[in-house]
Amino acid sequence: MLDIQKLEIGPLDACCYIVYSKCSEAVIIDPGGETEKILDCLEKKKLHPIILINTHGHGDHLGGNKELKEKFPDIQICIHKDDAEMLTDPFKNLSLLGGKRYTSPPADRILNHDDKILFDEYVFRILHLPGHTRGGIGIYTDSTGNGDALILFSGDTLFAGGYGRTDLPGGSHTRLLQSIKQYIFKLDENTIIHPGHGVSTTVKAEKERFNLH
């Protein structure tokens, strides 16, 4: 069974997720900074992270990449190809707008739509969800054979009761709504959505809010 530890990171309360199962290895999704919080959680749970996934290239979701890569050199940084250049450029990742200068090591693995990331006995499928940024992704697992819930880490594409802003470089309101309708709302309605900010929700709840069934 997958366990998910959620940490709210930085002034924008970006959600960082530490995902693990019965093994001692972990996946980190969107370490936006405050790395000491992440390291403290890993130490308490005796976890060794092997995969780091950025759902998109904004600084509030990648601010901890550099320190985590220094601490765990074997960790694989993964991001969609259309946001990869944002990792290493504080202008493109917009961290300078928040008074920071976040840079990350370059990606160890470039992701594309429908790529699969294997972790323990689980398969994480990558959904390309452009709109908030060009390379925004969702991370979906439907390991129903294990009796687990269906899960989507939606980044800043879809929140509980809202969706990501589209007025920043690379944003497109039209593409964001297309991503939500074409991919997220086609998932099983019982899928639990863990967003980039705020509380978790479900596909069913968000379709009802959008008045789509």
C-alpha atoms as a printed R data frame, in Angstrom:
    type eleno elety resid chain resno       x      y       z
1   ATOM     1    CA   MET     A     1   0.000  0.000   0.000
2   ATOM     2    CA   LEU     A     2   1.274  3.452  -0.884
3   ATOM     3    CA   ASP     A     3   1.789  5.867   1.990
4   ATOM     4    CA   ILE     A     4   1.762  9.594   1.278
5   ATOM     5    CA   GLN     A     5   3.233 12.222   3.554
6   ATOM     6    CA   LYS     A     6   2.219 15.769   2.661
7   ATOM     7    CA   LEU     A     7   4.311 18.795   3.633
8   ATOM     8    CA   GLU     A     8   3.318 22.400   2.985
9   ATOM     9    CA   ILE     A     9   6.392 24.272   1.861
10  ATOM    10    CA   GLY     A    10   7.292 27.951   1.509
11  ATOM    11    CA   PRO     A    11   5.283 31.191   1.551
12  ATOM    12    CA   LEU     A    12   2.833 29.851  -1.048
13  ATOM    13    CA   ASP     A    13   2.234 26.623   0.921
14  ATOM    14    CA   ALA     A    14   3.138 24.446  -2.045
15  ATOM    15    CA   CYS     A    15   2.425 20.778  -1.398
16  ATOM    16    CA   CYS     A    16   5.440 18.490  -1.330
17  ATOM    17    CA   TYR     A    17   4.594 14.791  -1.258
18  ATOM    18    CA   ILE     A    18   6.813 12.000   0.022
19  ATOM    19    CA   VAL     A    19   5.495  8.720  -1.361
20  ATOM    20    CA   TYR     A    20   6.620  5.322  -0.083
21  ATOM    21    CA   SER     A    21   5.416  1.793   0.489
22  ATOM    22    CA   LYS     A    22   6.722 -1.197   2.391
23  ATOM    23    CA   CYS     A    23  10.268 -0.673   1.158
24  ATOM    24    CA   SER     A    24  12.633  1.935   2.578
25  ATOM    25    CA   GLU     A    25  12.792  3.899  -0.676
26  ATOM    26    CA   ALA     A    26  10.717  6.953  -1.505
27  ATOM    27    CA   VAL     A    27   9.583  9.251  -4.287
28  ATOM    28    CA   ILE     A    28   9.564 12.999  -3.635
29  ATOM    29    CA   ILE     A    29   7.120 15.129  -5.620
30  ATOM    30    CA   ASP     A    30   7.618 18.910  -5.808
31  ATOM    31    CA   PRO     A    31  10.162 19.740  -3.088
32  ATOM    32    CA   GLY     A    32   9.591 23.480  -3.152
33  ATOM    33    CA   GLY     A    33  12.138 24.515  -0.515
34  ATOM    34    CA   GLU     A    34  12.456 24.329   3.274
35  ATOM    35    CA   THR     A    35  14.542 21.242   2.675
36  ATOM    36    CA   GLU     A    36  15.076 20.702   6.386
37  ATOM    37    CA   LYS     A    37  11.389 19.782   6.717
38  ATOM    38    CA   ILE     A    38  11.746 17.193   3.975
39  ATOM    39    CA   LEU     A    39  14.963 15.768   5.388
40  ATOM    40    CA   ASP     A    40  13.439 15.577   8.867
41  ATOM    41    CA   CYS     A    41  10.483 13.604   7.524
42  ATOM    42    CA   LEU     A    42  12.757 11.233   5.602
43  ATOM    43    CA   GLU     A    43  14.902 10.658   8.690
44  ATOM    44    CA   LYS     A    44  11.947 10.016  10.989
45  ATOM    45    CA   LYS     A    45  10.495  7.473   8.597
46  ATOM    46    CA   LYS     A    46  13.911  6.007   7.710
47  ATOM    47    CA   LEU     A    47  13.416  6.593   3.989
48  ATOM    48    CA   HIS     A    48  15.922  6.939   1.169
49  ATOM    49    CA   PRO     A    49  14.551  8.924  -1.801
50  ATOM    50    CA   ILE     A    50  15.466  7.557  -5.224
51  ATOM    51    CA   ILE     A    51  13.150  9.571  -7.505
52  ATOM    52    CA   LEU     A    52  12.313 13.286  -7.489
53  ATOM    53    CA   ILE     A    53   9.516 14.465  -9.774
54  ATOM    54    CA   ASN     A    54   8.702 18.089 -10.503
55  ATOM    55    CA   THR     A    55   5.143 18.480 -11.775
56  ATOM    56    CA   HIS     A    56   6.229 21.725 -13.436
57  ATOM    57    CA   GLY     A    57   9.093 24.184 -13.483
58  ATOM    58    CA   HIS     A    58   8.065 26.954 -11.082
59  ATOM    59    CA   GLY     A    59  10.398 27.787  -8.220
60  ATOM    60    CA   ASP     A    60   7.864 27.074  -5.483
61  ATOM    61    CA   HIS     A    61   7.845 23.449  -6.643
62  ATOM    62    CA   LEU     A    62  11.570 22.877  -7.256
63  ATOM    63    CA   GLY     A    63  13.362 25.006  -4.652
64  ATOM    64    CA   GLY     A    64  14.626 21.943  -2.765
65  ATOM    65    CA   ASN     A    65  15.996 20.068  -5.778
66  ATOM    66    CA   LYS     A    66  19.587 21.224  -5.406
67  ATOM    67    CA   GLU     A    67  19.969 20.384  -1.723
68  ATOM    68    CA   LEU     A    68  18.279 17.014  -2.121
69  ATOM    69    CA   LYS     A    69  20.539 16.116  -5.050
70  ATOM    70    CA   GLU     A    70  23.575 17.075  -2.953
71  ATOM    71    CA   LYS     A    71  22.340 14.966  -0.045
72  ATOM    72    CA   PHE     A    72  21.252 12.015  -2.221
73  ATOM    73    CA   PRO     A    73  23.448 12.032  -5.366
74  ATOM    74    CA   ASP     A    74  21.733  8.951  -6.786
75  ATOM    75    CA   ILE     A    75  18.268 10.552  -6.769
76  ATOM    76    CA   GLN     A    76  16.779 10.938 -10.259
77  ATOM    77    CA   ILE     A    77  15.355 14.389 -11.017
78  ATOM    78    CA   CYS     A    78  12.468 14.029 -13.465
79  ATOM    79    CA   ILE     A    79  10.528 16.742 -15.303
80  ATOM    80    CA   HIS     A    80   8.622 17.093 -18.570
81  ATOM    81    CA   LYS     A    81  10.725 18.089 -21.540
82  ATOM    82    CA   ASP     A    82   8.853 21.365 -22.063
83  ATOM    83    CA   ASP     A    83   9.760 22.642 -18.575
84  ATOM    84    CA   ALA     A    84  13.257 21.170 -18.335
85  ATOM    85    CA   GLU     A    85  15.053 24.443 -19.063
86  ATOM    86    CA   MET     A    86  13.258 26.074 -16.136
87  ATOM    87    CA   LEU     A    87  15.207 23.933 -13.671
88  ATOM    88    CA   THR     A    88  18.488 25.755 -14.139
89  ATOM    89    CA   ASP     A    89  17.244 29.300 -14.797
90  ATOM    90    CA   PRO     A    90  15.823 31.415 -11.918
91  ATOM    91    CA   PHE     A    91  14.330 33.834 -14.450
92  ATOM    92    CA   LYS     A    92  12.415 31.112 -16.267
93  ATOM    93    CA   ASN     A    93  11.319 29.313 -13.084
94  ATOM    94    CA   LEU     A    94  10.122 32.676 -11.707
95  ATOM    95    CA   SER     A    95  11.788 32.202  -8.327
96  ATOM    96    CA   LEU     A    96  13.255 35.704  -8.612
97  ATOM    97    CA   LEU     A    97   9.713 37.090  -8.456
98  ATOM    98    CA   GLY     A    98   9.539 35.753  -4.902
99  ATOM    99    CA   GLY     A    99  12.916 37.146  -3.918
100 ATOM   100    CA   LYS     A   100  14.674 33.793  -4.266
101 ATOM   101    CA   ARG     A   101  17.197 32.515  -6.771
102 ATOM   102    CA   TYR     A   102  16.383 28.847  -7.081
103 ATOM   103    CA   THR     A   103  18.404 26.761  -9.466
104 ATOM   104    CA   SER     A   104  18.288 23.004  -9.784
105 ATOM   105    CA   PRO     A   105  20.673 20.520 -11.312
106 ATOM   106    CA   PRO     A   106  19.495 19.534 -14.784
107 ATOM   107    CA   ALA     A   107  17.079 16.656 -15.161
108 ATOM   108    CA   ASP     A   108  18.352 13.095 -14.962
109 ATOM   109    CA   ARG     A   109  15.264 11.947 -16.820
110 ATOM   110    CA   ILE     A   110  13.158 13.889 -19.308
111 ATOM   111    CA   LEU     A   111   9.490 12.945 -19.236
112 ATOM   112    CA   ASN     A   112   6.899 12.784 -22.001
113 ATOM   113    CA   HIS     A   113   3.200 12.026 -22.060
114 ATOM   114    CA   ASP     A   114   2.366  8.418 -21.142
115 ATOM   115    CA   ASP     A   115   5.866  7.661 -19.836
116 ATOM   116    CA   LYS     A   116   5.918  5.244 -16.940
117 ATOM   117    CA   ILE     A   117   7.983  5.512 -13.768
118 ATOM   118    CA   LEU     A   118   8.430  2.252 -11.900
119 ATOM   119    CA   PHE     A   119   8.607  2.391  -8.118
120 ATOM   120    CA   ASP     A   120   8.552 -0.754  -6.014
121 ATOM   121    CA   GLU     A   121   5.511 -2.645  -7.356
122 ATOM   122    CA   TYR     A   122   3.791  0.495  -8.593
123 ATOM   123    CA   VAL     A   123   3.613  2.188 -11.970
124 ATOM   124    CA   PHE     A   124   3.296  5.985 -12.124
125 ATOM   125    CA   ARG     A   125   1.955  7.122 -15.491
126 ATOM   126    CA   ILE     A   126   2.787 10.612 -16.691
127 ATOM   127    CA   LEU     A   127  -0.009 12.766 -18.102
128 ATOM   128    CA   HIS     A   128   1.103 15.874 -19.979
129 ATOM   129    CA   LEU     A   129  -1.207 18.652 -18.747
130 ATOM   130    CA   PRO     A   130  -0.096 21.929 -20.342
131 ATOM   131    CA   GLY     A   131  -1.811 25.181 -19.453
132 ATOM   132    CA   HIS     A   132  -0.317 26.364 -16.175
133 ATOM   133    CA   THR     A   133   3.083 25.867 -17.801
134 ATOM   134    CA   ARG     A   134   3.981 24.274 -21.119
135 ATOM   135    CA   GLY     A   135   5.337 21.169 -19.433
136 ATOM   136    CA   GLY     A   136   2.970 20.663 -16.536
137 ATOM   137    CA   ILE     A   137   2.237 17.037 -15.721
138 ATOM   138    CA   GLY     A   138   0.035 14.832 -13.612
139 ATOM   139    CA   ILE     A   139   1.316 11.636 -12.007
140 ATOM   140    CA   TYR     A   140  -1.263  8.864 -12.013
141 ATOM   141    CA   THR     A   141  -1.281  5.419 -10.490
142 ATOM   142    CA   ASP     A   142  -4.101  2.921 -10.809
143 ATOM   143    CA   SER     A   143  -2.595 -0.037  -8.980
144 ATOM   144    CA   THR     A   144  -5.985 -1.568  -8.340
145 ATOM   145    CA   GLY     A   145  -4.496 -5.017  -8.141
146 ATOM   146    CA   ASN     A   146  -2.982 -4.033  -4.811
147 ATOM   147    CA   GLY     A   147  -6.262 -2.770  -3.422
148 ATOM   148    CA   ASP     A   148  -4.923  0.793  -3.406
149 ATOM   149    CA   ALA     A   149  -6.921  3.893  -4.146
150 ATOM   150    CA   LEU     A   150  -6.564  5.493  -7.552
151 ATOM   151    CA   ILE     A   151  -4.319  8.529  -7.185
152 ATOM   152    CA   LEU     A   152  -3.417 11.586  -9.249
153 ATOM   153    CA   PHE     A   153  -0.821 14.154  -8.239
154 ATOM   154    CA   SER     A   154  -2.122 17.073 -10.292
155 ATOM   155    CA   GLY     A   155   0.495 19.762  -9.657
156 ATOM   156    CA   ASP     A   156  -0.945 23.216 -10.330
157 ATOM   157    CA   THR     A   157  -3.325 22.045 -13.057
158 ATOM   158    CA   LEU     A   158  -6.334 21.332 -10.841
159 ATOM   159    CA   PHE     A   159  -7.081 22.126  -7.202
160 ATOM   160    CA   ALA     A   160 -10.036 21.486  -4.921
161 ATOM   161    CA   GLY     A   161 -12.512 24.013  -6.251
162 ATOM   162    CA   GLY     A   162 -10.220 25.694  -8.745
163 ATOM   163    CA   TYR     A   163  -7.402 25.412 -11.234
164 ATOM   164    CA   GLY     A   164  -3.974 26.888 -11.865
165 ATOM   165    CA   ARG     A   165  -3.334 30.427 -13.026
166 ATOM   166    CA   THR     A   166  -2.570 30.886 -16.695
167 ATOM   167    CA   ASP     A   167  -1.275 34.473 -16.835
168 ATOM   168    CA   LEU     A   168   2.409 33.576 -16.355
169 ATOM   169    CA   PRO     A   169   4.880 32.811 -19.177
170 ATOM   170    CA   GLY     A   170   3.933 29.562 -20.890
171 ATOM   171    CA   GLY     A   171   0.388 29.663 -19.554
172 ATOM   172    CA   SER     A   172  -2.751 29.148 -21.618
173 ATOM   173    CA   HIS     A   173  -6.280 29.147 -20.222
174 ATOM   174    CA   THR     A   174  -7.582 27.258 -23.234
175 ATOM   175    CA   ARG     A   175  -4.945 24.541 -22.984
176 ATOM   176    CA   LEU     A   176  -5.418 24.201 -19.223
177 ATOM   177    CA   LEU     A   177  -9.141 23.549 -19.572
178 ATOM   178    CA   GLN     A   178  -8.421 21.115 -22.396
179 ATOM   179    CA   SER     A   179  -5.957 19.250 -20.180
180 ATOM   180    CA   ILE     A   180  -8.475 18.978 -17.363
181 ATOM   181    CA   LYS     A   181 -11.329 17.797 -19.576
182 ATOM   182    CA   GLN     A   182  -9.315 15.551 -21.884
183 ATOM   183    CA   TYR     A   183  -7.242 13.750 -19.273
184 ATOM   184    CA   ILE     A   184  -8.191 14.352 -15.639
185 ATOM   185    CA   PHE     A   185 -11.950 14.168 -16.094
186 ATOM   186    CA   LYS     A   186 -11.582 10.966 -18.125
187 ATOM   187    CA   LEU     A   187 -10.092  9.177 -15.109
188 ATOM   188    CA   ASP     A   188 -12.161  7.025 -12.778
189 ATOM   189    CA   GLU     A   189 -14.375  9.344 -10.708
190 ATOM   190    CA   ASN     A   190 -13.099  7.802  -7.484
191 ATOM   191    CA   THR     A   191  -9.543  8.921  -8.220
192 ATOM   192    CA   ILE     A   192  -8.114 10.941  -5.340
193 ATOM   193    CA   ILE     A   193  -6.447 14.153  -6.499
194 ATOM   194    CA   HIS     A   194  -3.480 15.465  -4.529
195 ATOM   195    CA   PRO     A   195  -2.908 19.005  -5.854
196 ATOM   196    CA   GLY     A   196   0.072 21.351  -5.823
197 ATOM   197    CA   HIS     A   197  -1.656 23.618  -3.275
198 ATOM   198    CA   GLY     A   198  -4.495 23.070  -0.843
199 ATOM   199    CA   VAL     A   199  -6.493 20.050   0.215
200 ATOM   200    CA   SER     A   200  -7.071 16.811  -1.627
201 ATOM   201    CA   THR     A   201 -10.205 16.179  -3.635
202 ATOM   202    CA   THR     A   202 -11.616 13.652  -6.116
203 ATOM   203    CA   VAL     A   203 -12.314 13.598  -9.823
204 ATOM   204    CA   LYS     A   204 -16.007 13.237  -9.079
205 ATOM   205    CA   ALA     A   205 -16.108 16.309  -6.823
206 ATOM   206    CA   GLU     A   206 -14.318 18.480  -9.366
207 ATOM   207    CA   LYS     A   207 -16.472 17.325 -12.263
208 ATOM   208    CA   GLU     A   208 -19.524 18.301 -10.239
209 ATOM   209    CA   ARG     A   209 -18.009 21.704  -9.498
210 ATOM   210    CA   PHE     A   210 -17.361 22.152 -13.215
211 ATOM   211    CA   ASN     A   211 -20.863 20.808 -13.850
212 ATOM   212    CA   LEU     A   212 -19.469 18.018 -16.011
213 ATOM   213    CA   HIS     A   213 -20.654 14.429 -15.631
